PDB file of C-alpha atoms in Angstrom:
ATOM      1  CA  UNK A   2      -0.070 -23.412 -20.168  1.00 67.00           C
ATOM      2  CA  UNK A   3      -0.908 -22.320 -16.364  1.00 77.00           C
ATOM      3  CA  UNK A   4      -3.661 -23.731 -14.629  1.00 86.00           C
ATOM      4  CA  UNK A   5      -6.529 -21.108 -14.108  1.00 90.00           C
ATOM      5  CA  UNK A   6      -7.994 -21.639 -10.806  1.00 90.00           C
ATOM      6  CA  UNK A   7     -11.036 -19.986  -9.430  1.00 88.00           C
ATOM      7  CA  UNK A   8      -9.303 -18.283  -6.888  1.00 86.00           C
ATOM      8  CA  UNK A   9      -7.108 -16.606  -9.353  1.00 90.00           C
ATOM      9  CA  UNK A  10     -10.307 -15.494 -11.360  1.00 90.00           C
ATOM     10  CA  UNK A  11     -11.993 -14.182  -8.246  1.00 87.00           C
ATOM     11  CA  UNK A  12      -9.075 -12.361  -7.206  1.00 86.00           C
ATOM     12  CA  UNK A  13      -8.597 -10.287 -10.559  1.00 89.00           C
ATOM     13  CA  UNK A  14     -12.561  -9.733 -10.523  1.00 87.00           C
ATOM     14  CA  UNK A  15     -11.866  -8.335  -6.914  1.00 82.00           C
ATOM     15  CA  UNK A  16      -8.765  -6.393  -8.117  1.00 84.00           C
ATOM     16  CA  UNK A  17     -10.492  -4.920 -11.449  1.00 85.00           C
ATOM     17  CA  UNK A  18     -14.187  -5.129 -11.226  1.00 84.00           C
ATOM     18  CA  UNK A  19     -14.434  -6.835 -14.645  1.00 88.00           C
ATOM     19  CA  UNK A  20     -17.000 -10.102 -15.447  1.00 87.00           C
ATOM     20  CA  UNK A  21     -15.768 -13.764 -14.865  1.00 88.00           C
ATOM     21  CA  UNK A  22     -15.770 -14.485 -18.097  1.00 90.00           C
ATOM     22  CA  UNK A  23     -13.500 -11.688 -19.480  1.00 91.00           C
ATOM     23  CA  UNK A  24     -11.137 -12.342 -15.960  1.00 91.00           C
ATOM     24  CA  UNK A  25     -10.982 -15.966 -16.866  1.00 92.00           C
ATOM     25  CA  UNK A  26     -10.101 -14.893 -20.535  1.00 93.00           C
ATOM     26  CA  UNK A  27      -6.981 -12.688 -18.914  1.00 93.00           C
ATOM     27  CA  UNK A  28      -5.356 -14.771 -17.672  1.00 94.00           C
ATOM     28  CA  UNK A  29      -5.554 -17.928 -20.149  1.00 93.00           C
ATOM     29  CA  UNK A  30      -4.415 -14.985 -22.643  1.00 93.00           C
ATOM     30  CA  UNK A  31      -0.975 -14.368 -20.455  1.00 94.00           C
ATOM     31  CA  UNK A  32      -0.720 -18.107 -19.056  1.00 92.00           C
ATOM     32  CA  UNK A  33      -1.948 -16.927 -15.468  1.00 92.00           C
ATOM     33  CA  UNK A  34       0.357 -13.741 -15.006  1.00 92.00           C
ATOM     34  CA  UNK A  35      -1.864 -11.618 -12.697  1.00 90.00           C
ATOM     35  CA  UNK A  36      -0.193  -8.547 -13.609  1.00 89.00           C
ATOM     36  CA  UNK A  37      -0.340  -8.763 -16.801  1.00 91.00           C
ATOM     37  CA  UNK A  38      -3.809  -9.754 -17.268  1.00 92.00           C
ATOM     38  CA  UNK A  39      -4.644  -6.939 -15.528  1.00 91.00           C
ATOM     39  CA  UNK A  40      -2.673  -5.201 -18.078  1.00 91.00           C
ATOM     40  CA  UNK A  41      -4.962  -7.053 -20.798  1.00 92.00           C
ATOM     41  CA  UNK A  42      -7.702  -6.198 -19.752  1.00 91.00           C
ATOM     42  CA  UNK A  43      -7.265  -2.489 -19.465  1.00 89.00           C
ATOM     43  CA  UNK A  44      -5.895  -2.413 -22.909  1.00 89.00           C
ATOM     44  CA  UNK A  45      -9.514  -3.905 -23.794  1.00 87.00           C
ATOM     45  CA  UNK A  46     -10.820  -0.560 -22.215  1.00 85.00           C
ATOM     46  CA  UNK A  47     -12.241  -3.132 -19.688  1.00 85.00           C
ATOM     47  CA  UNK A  48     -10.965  -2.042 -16.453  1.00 81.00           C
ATOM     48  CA  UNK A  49      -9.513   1.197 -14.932  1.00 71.00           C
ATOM     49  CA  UNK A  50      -7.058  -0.406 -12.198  1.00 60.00           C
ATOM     50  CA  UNK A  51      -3.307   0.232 -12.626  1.00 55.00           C
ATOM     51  CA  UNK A  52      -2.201  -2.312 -10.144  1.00 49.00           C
ATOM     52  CA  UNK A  53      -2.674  -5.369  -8.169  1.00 42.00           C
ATOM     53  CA  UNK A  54      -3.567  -4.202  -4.436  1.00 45.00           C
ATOM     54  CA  UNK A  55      -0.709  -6.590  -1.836  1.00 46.00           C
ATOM     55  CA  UNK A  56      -3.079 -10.129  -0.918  1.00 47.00           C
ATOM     56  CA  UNK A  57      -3.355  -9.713   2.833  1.00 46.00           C
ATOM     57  CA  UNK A  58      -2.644 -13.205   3.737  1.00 47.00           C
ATOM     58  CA  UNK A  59      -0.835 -13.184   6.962  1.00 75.00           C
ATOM     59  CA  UNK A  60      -1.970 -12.614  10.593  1.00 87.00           C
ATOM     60  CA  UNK A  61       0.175 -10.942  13.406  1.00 91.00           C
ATOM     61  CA  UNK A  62       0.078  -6.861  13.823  1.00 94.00           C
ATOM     62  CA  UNK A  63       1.493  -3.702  12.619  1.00 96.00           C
ATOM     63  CA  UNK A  64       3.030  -1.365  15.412  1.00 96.00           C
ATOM     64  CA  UNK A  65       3.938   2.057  14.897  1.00 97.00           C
ATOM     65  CA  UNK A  66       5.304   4.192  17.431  1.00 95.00           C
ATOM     66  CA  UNK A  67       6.860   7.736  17.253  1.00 96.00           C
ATOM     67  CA  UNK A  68       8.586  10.307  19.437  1.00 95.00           C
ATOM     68  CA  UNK A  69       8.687  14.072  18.372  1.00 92.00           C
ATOM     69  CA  UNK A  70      11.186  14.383  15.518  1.00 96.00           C
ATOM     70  CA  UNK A  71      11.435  10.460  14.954  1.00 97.00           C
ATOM     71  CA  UNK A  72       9.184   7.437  14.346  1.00 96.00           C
ATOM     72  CA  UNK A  73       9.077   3.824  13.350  1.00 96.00           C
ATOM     73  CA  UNK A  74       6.885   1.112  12.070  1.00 96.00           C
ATOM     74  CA  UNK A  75       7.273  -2.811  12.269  1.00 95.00           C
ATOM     75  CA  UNK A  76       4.945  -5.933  11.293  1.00 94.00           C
ATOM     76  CA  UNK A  77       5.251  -8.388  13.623  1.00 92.00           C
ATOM     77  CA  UNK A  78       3.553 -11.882  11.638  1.00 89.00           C
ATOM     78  CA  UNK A  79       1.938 -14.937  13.589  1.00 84.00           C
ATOM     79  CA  UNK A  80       0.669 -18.380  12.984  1.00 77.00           C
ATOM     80  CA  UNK A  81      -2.714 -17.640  13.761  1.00 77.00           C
ATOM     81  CA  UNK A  82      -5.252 -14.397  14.632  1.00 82.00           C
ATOM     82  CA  UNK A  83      -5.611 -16.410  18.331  1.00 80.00           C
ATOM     83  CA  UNK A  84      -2.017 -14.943  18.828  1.00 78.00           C
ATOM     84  CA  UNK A  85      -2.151 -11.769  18.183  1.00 81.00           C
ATOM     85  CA  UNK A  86      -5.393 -11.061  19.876  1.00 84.00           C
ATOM     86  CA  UNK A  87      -3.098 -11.936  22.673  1.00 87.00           C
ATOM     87  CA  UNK A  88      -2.230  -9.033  25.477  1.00 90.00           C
ATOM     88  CA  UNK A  89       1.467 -10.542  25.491  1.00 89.00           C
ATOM     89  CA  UNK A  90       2.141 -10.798  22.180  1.00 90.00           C
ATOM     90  CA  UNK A  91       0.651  -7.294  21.693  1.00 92.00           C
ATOM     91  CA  UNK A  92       2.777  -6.223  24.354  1.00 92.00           C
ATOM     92  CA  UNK A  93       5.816  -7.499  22.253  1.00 91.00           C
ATOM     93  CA  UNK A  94       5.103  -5.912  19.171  1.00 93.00           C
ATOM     94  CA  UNK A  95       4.803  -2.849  21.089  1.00 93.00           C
ATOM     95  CA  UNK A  96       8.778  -3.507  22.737  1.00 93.00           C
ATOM     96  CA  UNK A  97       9.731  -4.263  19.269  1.00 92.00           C
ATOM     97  CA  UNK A  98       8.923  -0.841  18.730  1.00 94.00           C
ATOM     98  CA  UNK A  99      10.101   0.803  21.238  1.00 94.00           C
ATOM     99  CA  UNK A 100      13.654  -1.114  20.620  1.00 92.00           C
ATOM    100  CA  UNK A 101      13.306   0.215  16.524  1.00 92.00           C
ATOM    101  CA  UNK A 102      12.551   3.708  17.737  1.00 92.00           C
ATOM    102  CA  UNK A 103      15.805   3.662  20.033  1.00 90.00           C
ATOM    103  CA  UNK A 104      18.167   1.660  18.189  1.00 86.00           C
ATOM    104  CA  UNK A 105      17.043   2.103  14.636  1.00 84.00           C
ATOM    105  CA  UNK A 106      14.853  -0.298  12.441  1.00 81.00           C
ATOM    106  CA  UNK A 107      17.342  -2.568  10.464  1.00 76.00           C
ATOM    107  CA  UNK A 108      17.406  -5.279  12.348  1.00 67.00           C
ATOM    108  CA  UNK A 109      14.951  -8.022  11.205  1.00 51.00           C
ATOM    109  CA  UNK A 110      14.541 -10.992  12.959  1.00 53.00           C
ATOM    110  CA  UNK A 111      12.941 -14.117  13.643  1.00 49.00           C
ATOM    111  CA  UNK A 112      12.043 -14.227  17.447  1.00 50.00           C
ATOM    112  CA  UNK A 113      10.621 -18.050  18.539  1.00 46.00           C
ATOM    113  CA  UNK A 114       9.572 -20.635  16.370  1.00 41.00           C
ATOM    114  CA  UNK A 115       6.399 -19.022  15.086  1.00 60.00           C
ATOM    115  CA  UNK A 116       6.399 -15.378  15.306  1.00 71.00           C
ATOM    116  CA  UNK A 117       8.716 -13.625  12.700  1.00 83.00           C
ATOM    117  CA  UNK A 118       9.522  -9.487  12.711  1.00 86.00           C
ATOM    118  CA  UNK A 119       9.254  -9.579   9.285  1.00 88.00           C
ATOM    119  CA  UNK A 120      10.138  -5.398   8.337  1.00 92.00           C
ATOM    120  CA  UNK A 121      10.790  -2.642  10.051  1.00 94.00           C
ATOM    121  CA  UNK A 122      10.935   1.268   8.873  1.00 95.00           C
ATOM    122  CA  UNK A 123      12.318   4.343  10.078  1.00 96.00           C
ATOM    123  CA  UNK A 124      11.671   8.057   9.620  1.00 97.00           C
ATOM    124  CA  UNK A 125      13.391  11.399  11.481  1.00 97.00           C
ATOM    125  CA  UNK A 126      13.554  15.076  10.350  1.00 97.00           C
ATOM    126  CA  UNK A 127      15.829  17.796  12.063  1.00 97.00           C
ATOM    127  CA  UNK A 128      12.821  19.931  12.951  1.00 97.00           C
ATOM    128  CA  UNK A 129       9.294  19.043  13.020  1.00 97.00           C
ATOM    129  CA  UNK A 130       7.028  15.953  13.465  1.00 98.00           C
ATOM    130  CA  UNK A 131       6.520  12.248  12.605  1.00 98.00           C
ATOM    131  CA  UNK A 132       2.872  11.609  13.118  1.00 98.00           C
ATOM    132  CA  UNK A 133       1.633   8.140  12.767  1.00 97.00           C
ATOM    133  CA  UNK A 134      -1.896   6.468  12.029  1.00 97.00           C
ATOM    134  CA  UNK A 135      -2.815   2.771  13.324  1.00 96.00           C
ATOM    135  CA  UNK A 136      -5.919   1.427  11.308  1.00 94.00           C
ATOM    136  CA  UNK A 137      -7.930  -1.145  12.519  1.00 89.00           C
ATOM    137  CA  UNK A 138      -6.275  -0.584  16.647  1.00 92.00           C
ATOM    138  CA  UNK A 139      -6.265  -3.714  18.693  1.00 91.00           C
ATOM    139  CA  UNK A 140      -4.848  -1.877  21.442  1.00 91.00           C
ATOM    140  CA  UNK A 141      -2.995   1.483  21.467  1.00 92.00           C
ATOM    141  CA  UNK A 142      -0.303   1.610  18.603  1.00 93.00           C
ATOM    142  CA  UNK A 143      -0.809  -1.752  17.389  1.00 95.00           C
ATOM    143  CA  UNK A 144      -3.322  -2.867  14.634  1.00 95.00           C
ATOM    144  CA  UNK A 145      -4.069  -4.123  10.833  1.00 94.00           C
ATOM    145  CA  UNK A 146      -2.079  -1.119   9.223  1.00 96.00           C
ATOM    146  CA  UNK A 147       0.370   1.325  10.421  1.00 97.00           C
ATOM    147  CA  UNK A 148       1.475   4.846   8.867  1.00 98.00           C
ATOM    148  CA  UNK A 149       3.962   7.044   9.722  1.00 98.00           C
ATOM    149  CA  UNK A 150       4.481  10.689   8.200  1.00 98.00           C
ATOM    150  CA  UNK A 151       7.634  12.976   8.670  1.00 98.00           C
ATOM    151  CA  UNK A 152       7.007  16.524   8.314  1.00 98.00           C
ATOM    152  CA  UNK A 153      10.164  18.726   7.948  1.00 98.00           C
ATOM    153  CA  UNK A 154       9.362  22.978   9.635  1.00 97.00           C
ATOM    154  CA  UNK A 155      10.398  24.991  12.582  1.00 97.00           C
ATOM    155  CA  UNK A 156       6.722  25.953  12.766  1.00 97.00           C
ATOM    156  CA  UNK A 157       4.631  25.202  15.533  1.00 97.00           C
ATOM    157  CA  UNK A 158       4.682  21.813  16.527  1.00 96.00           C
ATOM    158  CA  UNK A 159       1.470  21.272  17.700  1.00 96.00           C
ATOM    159  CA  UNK A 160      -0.413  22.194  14.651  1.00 97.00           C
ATOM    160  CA  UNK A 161       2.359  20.099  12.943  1.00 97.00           C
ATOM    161  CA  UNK A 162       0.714  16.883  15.023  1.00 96.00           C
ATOM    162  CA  UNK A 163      -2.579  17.632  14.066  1.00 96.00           C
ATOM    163  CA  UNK A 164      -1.643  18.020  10.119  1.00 97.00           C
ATOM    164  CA  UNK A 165       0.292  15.155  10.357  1.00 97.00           C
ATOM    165  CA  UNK A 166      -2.286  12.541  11.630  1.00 97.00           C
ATOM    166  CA  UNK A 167      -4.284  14.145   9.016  1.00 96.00           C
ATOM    167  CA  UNK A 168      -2.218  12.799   6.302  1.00 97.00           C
ATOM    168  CA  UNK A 169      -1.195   9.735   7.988  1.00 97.00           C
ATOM    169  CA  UNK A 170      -4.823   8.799   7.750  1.00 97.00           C
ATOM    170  CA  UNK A 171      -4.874  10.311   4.046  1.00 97.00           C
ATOM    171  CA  UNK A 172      -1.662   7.678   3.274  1.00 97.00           C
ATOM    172  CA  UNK A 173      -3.563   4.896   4.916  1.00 96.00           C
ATOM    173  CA  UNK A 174      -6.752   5.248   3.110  1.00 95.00           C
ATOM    174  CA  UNK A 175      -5.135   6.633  -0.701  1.00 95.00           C
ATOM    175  CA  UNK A 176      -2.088   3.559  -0.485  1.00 95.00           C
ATOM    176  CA  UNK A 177       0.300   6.578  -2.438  1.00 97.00           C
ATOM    177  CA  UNK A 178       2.951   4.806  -4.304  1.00 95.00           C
ATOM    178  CA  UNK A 179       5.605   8.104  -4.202  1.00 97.00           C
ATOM    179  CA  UNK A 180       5.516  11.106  -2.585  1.00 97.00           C
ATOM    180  CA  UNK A 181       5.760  12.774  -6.284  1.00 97.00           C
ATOM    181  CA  UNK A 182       5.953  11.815 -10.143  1.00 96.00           C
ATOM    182  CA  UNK A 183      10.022  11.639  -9.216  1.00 95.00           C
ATOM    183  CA  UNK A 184       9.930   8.883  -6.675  1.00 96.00           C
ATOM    184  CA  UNK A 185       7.971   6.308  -8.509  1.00 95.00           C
ATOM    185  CA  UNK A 186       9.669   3.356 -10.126  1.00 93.00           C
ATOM    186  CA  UNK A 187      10.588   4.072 -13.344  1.00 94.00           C
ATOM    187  CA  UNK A 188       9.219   0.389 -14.666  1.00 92.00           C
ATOM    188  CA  UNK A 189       5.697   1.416 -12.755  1.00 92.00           C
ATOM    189  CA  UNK A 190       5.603   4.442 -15.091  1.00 94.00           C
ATOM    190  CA  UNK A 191       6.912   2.968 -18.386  1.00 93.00           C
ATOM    191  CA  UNK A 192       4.381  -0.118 -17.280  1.00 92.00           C
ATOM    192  CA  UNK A 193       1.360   2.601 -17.335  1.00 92.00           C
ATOM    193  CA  UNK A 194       2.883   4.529 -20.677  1.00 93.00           C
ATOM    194  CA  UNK A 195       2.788   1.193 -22.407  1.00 92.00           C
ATOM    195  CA  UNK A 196      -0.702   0.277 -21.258  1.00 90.00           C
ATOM    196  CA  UNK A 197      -2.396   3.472 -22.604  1.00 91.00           C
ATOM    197  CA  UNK A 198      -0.676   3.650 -25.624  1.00 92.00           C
ATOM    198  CA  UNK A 199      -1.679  -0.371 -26.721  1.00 91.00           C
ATOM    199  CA  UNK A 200      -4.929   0.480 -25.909  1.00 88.00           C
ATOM    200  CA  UNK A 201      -5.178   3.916 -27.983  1.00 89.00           C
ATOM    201  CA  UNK A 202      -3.474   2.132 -30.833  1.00 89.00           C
ATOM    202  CA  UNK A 203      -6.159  -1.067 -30.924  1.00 88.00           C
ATOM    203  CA  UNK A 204      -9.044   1.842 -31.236  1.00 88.00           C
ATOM    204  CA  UNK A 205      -6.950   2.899 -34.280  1.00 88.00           C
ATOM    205  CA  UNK A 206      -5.604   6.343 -33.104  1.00 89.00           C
ATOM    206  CA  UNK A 207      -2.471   7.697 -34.953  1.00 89.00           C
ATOM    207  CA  UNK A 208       0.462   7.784 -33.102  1.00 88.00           C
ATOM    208  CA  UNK A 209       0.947  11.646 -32.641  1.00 88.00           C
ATOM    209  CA  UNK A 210      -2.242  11.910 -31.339  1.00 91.00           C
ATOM    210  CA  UNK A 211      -1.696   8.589 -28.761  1.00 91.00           C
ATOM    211  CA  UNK A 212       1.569  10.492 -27.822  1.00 89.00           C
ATOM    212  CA  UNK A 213      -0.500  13.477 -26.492  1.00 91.00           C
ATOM    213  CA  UNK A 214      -2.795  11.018 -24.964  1.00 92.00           C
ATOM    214  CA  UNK A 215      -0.811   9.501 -23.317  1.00 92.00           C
ATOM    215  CA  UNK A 216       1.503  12.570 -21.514  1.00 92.00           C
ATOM    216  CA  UNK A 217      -2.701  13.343 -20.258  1.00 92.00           C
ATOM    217  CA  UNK A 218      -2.781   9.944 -18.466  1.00 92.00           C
ATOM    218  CA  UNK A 219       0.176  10.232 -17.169  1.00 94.00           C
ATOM    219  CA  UNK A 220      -0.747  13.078 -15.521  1.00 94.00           C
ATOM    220  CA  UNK A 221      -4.038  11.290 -14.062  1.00 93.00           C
ATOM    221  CA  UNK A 222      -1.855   8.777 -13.227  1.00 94.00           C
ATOM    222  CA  UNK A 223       0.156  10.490 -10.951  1.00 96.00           C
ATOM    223  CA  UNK A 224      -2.837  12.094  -9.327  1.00 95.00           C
ATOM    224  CA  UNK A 225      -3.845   8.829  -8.442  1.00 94.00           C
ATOM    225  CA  UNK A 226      -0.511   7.633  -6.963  1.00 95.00           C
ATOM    226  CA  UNK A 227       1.232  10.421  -5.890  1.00 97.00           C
ATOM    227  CA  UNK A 228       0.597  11.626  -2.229  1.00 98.00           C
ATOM    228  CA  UNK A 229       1.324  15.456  -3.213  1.00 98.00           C
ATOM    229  CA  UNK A 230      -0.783  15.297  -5.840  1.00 97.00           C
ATOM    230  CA  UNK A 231      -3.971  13.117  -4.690  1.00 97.00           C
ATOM    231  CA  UNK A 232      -6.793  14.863  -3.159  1.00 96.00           C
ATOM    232  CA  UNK A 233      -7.289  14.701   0.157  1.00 96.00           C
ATOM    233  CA  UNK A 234      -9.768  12.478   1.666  1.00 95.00           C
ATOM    234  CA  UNK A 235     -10.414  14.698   4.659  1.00 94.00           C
ATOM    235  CA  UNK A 236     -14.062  16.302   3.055  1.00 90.00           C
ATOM    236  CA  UNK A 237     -13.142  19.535   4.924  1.00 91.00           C
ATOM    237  CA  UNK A 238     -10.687  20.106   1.838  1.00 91.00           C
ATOM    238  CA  UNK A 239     -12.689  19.780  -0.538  1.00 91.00           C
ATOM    239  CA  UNK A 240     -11.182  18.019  -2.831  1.00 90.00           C
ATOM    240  CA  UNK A 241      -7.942  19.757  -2.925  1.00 96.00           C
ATOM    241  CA  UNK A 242      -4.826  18.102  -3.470  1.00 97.00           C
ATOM    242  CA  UNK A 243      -2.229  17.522  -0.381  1.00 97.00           C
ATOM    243  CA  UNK A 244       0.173  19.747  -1.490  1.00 97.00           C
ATOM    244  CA  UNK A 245      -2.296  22.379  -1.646  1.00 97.00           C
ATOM    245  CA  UNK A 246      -3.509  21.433   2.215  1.00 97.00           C
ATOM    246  CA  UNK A 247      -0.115  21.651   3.432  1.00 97.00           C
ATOM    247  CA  UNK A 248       0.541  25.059   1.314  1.00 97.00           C
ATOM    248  CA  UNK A 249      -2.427  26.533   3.254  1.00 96.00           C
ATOM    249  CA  UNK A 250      -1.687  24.889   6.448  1.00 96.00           C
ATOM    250  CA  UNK A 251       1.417  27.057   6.500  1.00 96.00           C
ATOM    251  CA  UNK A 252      -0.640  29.591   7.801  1.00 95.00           C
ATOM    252  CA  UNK A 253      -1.663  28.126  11.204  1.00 95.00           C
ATOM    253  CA  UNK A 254       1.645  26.527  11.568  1.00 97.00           C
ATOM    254  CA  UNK A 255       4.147  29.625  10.989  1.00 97.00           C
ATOM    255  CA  UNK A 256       6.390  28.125   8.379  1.00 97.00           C
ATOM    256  CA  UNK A 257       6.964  26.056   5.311  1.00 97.00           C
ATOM    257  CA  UNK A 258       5.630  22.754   5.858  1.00 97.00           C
ATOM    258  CA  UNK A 259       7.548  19.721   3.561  1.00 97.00           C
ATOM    259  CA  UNK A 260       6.663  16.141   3.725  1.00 98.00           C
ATOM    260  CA  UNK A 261       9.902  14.186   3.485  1.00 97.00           C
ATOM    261  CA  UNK A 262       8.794  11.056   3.858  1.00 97.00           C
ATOM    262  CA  UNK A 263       5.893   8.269   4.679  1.00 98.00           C
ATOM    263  CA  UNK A 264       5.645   4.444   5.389  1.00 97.00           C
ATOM    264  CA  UNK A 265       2.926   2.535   5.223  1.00 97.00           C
ATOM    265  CA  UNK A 266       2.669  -0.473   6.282  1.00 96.00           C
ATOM    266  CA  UNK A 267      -0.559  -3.423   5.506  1.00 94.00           C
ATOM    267  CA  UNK A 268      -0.143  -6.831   7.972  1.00 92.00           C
ATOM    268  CA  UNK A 269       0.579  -9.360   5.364  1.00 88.00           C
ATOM    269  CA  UNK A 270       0.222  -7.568   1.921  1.00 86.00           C
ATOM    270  CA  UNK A 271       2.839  -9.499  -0.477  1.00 75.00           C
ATOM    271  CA  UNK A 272       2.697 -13.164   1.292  1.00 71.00           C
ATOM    272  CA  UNK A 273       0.285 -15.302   0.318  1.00 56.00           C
ATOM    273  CA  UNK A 274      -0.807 -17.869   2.782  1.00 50.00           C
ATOM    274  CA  UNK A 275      -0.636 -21.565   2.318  1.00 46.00           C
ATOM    275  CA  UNK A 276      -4.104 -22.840   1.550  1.00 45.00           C
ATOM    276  CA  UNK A 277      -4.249 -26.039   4.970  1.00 44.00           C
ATOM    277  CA  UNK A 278      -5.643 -29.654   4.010  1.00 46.00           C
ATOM    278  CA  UNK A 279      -6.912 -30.291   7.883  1.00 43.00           C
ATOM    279  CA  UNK A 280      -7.411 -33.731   6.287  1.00 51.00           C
ATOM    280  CA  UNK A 281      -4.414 -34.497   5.572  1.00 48.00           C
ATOM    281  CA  UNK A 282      -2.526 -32.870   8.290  1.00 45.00           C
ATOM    282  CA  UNK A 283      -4.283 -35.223  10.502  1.00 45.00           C
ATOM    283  CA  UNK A 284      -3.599 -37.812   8.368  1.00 50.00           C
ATOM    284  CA  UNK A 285       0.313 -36.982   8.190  1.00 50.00           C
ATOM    285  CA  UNK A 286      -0.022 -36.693  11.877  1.00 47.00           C
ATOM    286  CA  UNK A 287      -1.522 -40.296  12.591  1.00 48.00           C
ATOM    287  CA  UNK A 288       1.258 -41.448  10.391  1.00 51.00           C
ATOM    288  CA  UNK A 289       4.310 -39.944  12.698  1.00 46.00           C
ATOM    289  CA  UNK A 290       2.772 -42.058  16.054  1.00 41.00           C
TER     290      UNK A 290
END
């Protein structure tokens, strides 16, 4: 049996919104799997969330950087905050950049003892735009969270910049999993399919009617993960969904507009930090003298 700490309680109440109580009951249920207490508990009709958002853990900064038809994106990770507040170490995520946009981005590597490039992402149409989006901006192209969007048309290219950014901020507020319903993983989507049909089935429902239930939630669920099908968070679309924005942004731009691609990138999400004992680091330290 897994040992249920607090901080694994308080992070699924943060994930899902559910009591302490019914958190701390998750996860003794599925011996501290946080993904599948999650799962639990929305079989229990007690939460909504469909997934556990990345723990932001590490420090260091996200630089994204494009150039008409191309653009890249790279996390650059750190010891410590104190570094990357730094106008030199700013400067080199920045280079790192510029180096991905020119010589592609699959080179990951470890540069000096404590600063690691940990990814590094690439996007490029024939005609067109990448646009990119830098959240949180400690100095131009470098920040907390970096988005790029590649937007395929031999319309006009300015209006193409403009509708880009647009959904580069969209993709770095919505997190979209896929561009569509084709592009998620399969295991996401037979994860959500089980989910909703366990949870139908404990309230008794028979299964021809949790069938048709579940093809509905599906289709919610893709609404909330799928970039062409979430609804804009720009108010002055009301409400409609992306690919409807881009369908009427044709207009302005003077072609077919297609989004081929996005990558989004959060500094840290996936690593989770060490939790420091100063005490006994100092203590380990008097030792080595």
């Amino acid at each position: 049996m897994a040992t249920i700490t607090a901080a694994m309680v308080k992070e699924l109440r943060e994930t899902t919104g559910v009591g302490m109580m019914d958190c701390k009951q998750a996860l003794a249920e599925n011996d501290g799997n946080m993904e599948a207490a999650i799962d639990w508990l929305r079989k229990k009709g007690l939460s909504k969330a469909a997934k556990k958002s990345g723990r932001i853990a590490a420090e260091g900064l996200i630089g994204a950087l494009t150039a008409g038809t191309k653009g890249v994106v790279v996390e650059v990770n750190s010891e410590t905050d104190f570094v990357a507040r730094n106008e030199q170490f700013q400067g080199l995520v920045k280079m790192i950049a510029q180096v991905a946009l020119k010589v592609g981005a699959d080179a990951i590597a470890t540069i000096g003892e404590n600063m690691t490039l940990r990814r590094a992402a690439s996007l490029e149409v024939s005609s067109g735009v990448v646009s990119s989006y830098v959240h949180n901006a400690v100095t131009e192209g470098a920040g907390k969270m970096g988005v790029i969007v590649a937007l395929e048309s031999a319309g006009k290219t300015d209006e193409l910049a403009v509708l880009g950014k647009q959904l580069a901020m969209h993709v770095a507020a919505a997190n979209p999993q896929a561009l569509d319903p084709a592009g998620l993983d399969p295991a996401a989507v037979t994860r959500e399919k089980d989910v909703l049909a366990d949870k139908y089935r404990q309230q008794g429902k028979p299964e021809n009617v949790i069938e048709k239930i579940v093809e509905s939630g599906l289709k919610t669920y893709y609404k909330e993960v799928c970039l062409l099908e979430q609804a804009s968070v720009h108010g002055e679309h009301n409400g409609k969904s992306v690919a409807q924005v881009l369908k009427e942004a044709e207009g302005k731009v003077g072609a077919p507009v297609k989004v081929t691609g996005f990558v989004r990138y959060a500094l840290g999400e996936g690593i989770e930090k060490q939790e420091s004992d100063f005490a006994a680091e100092v203590a380990a330290a008097s030792g080595k003298k």
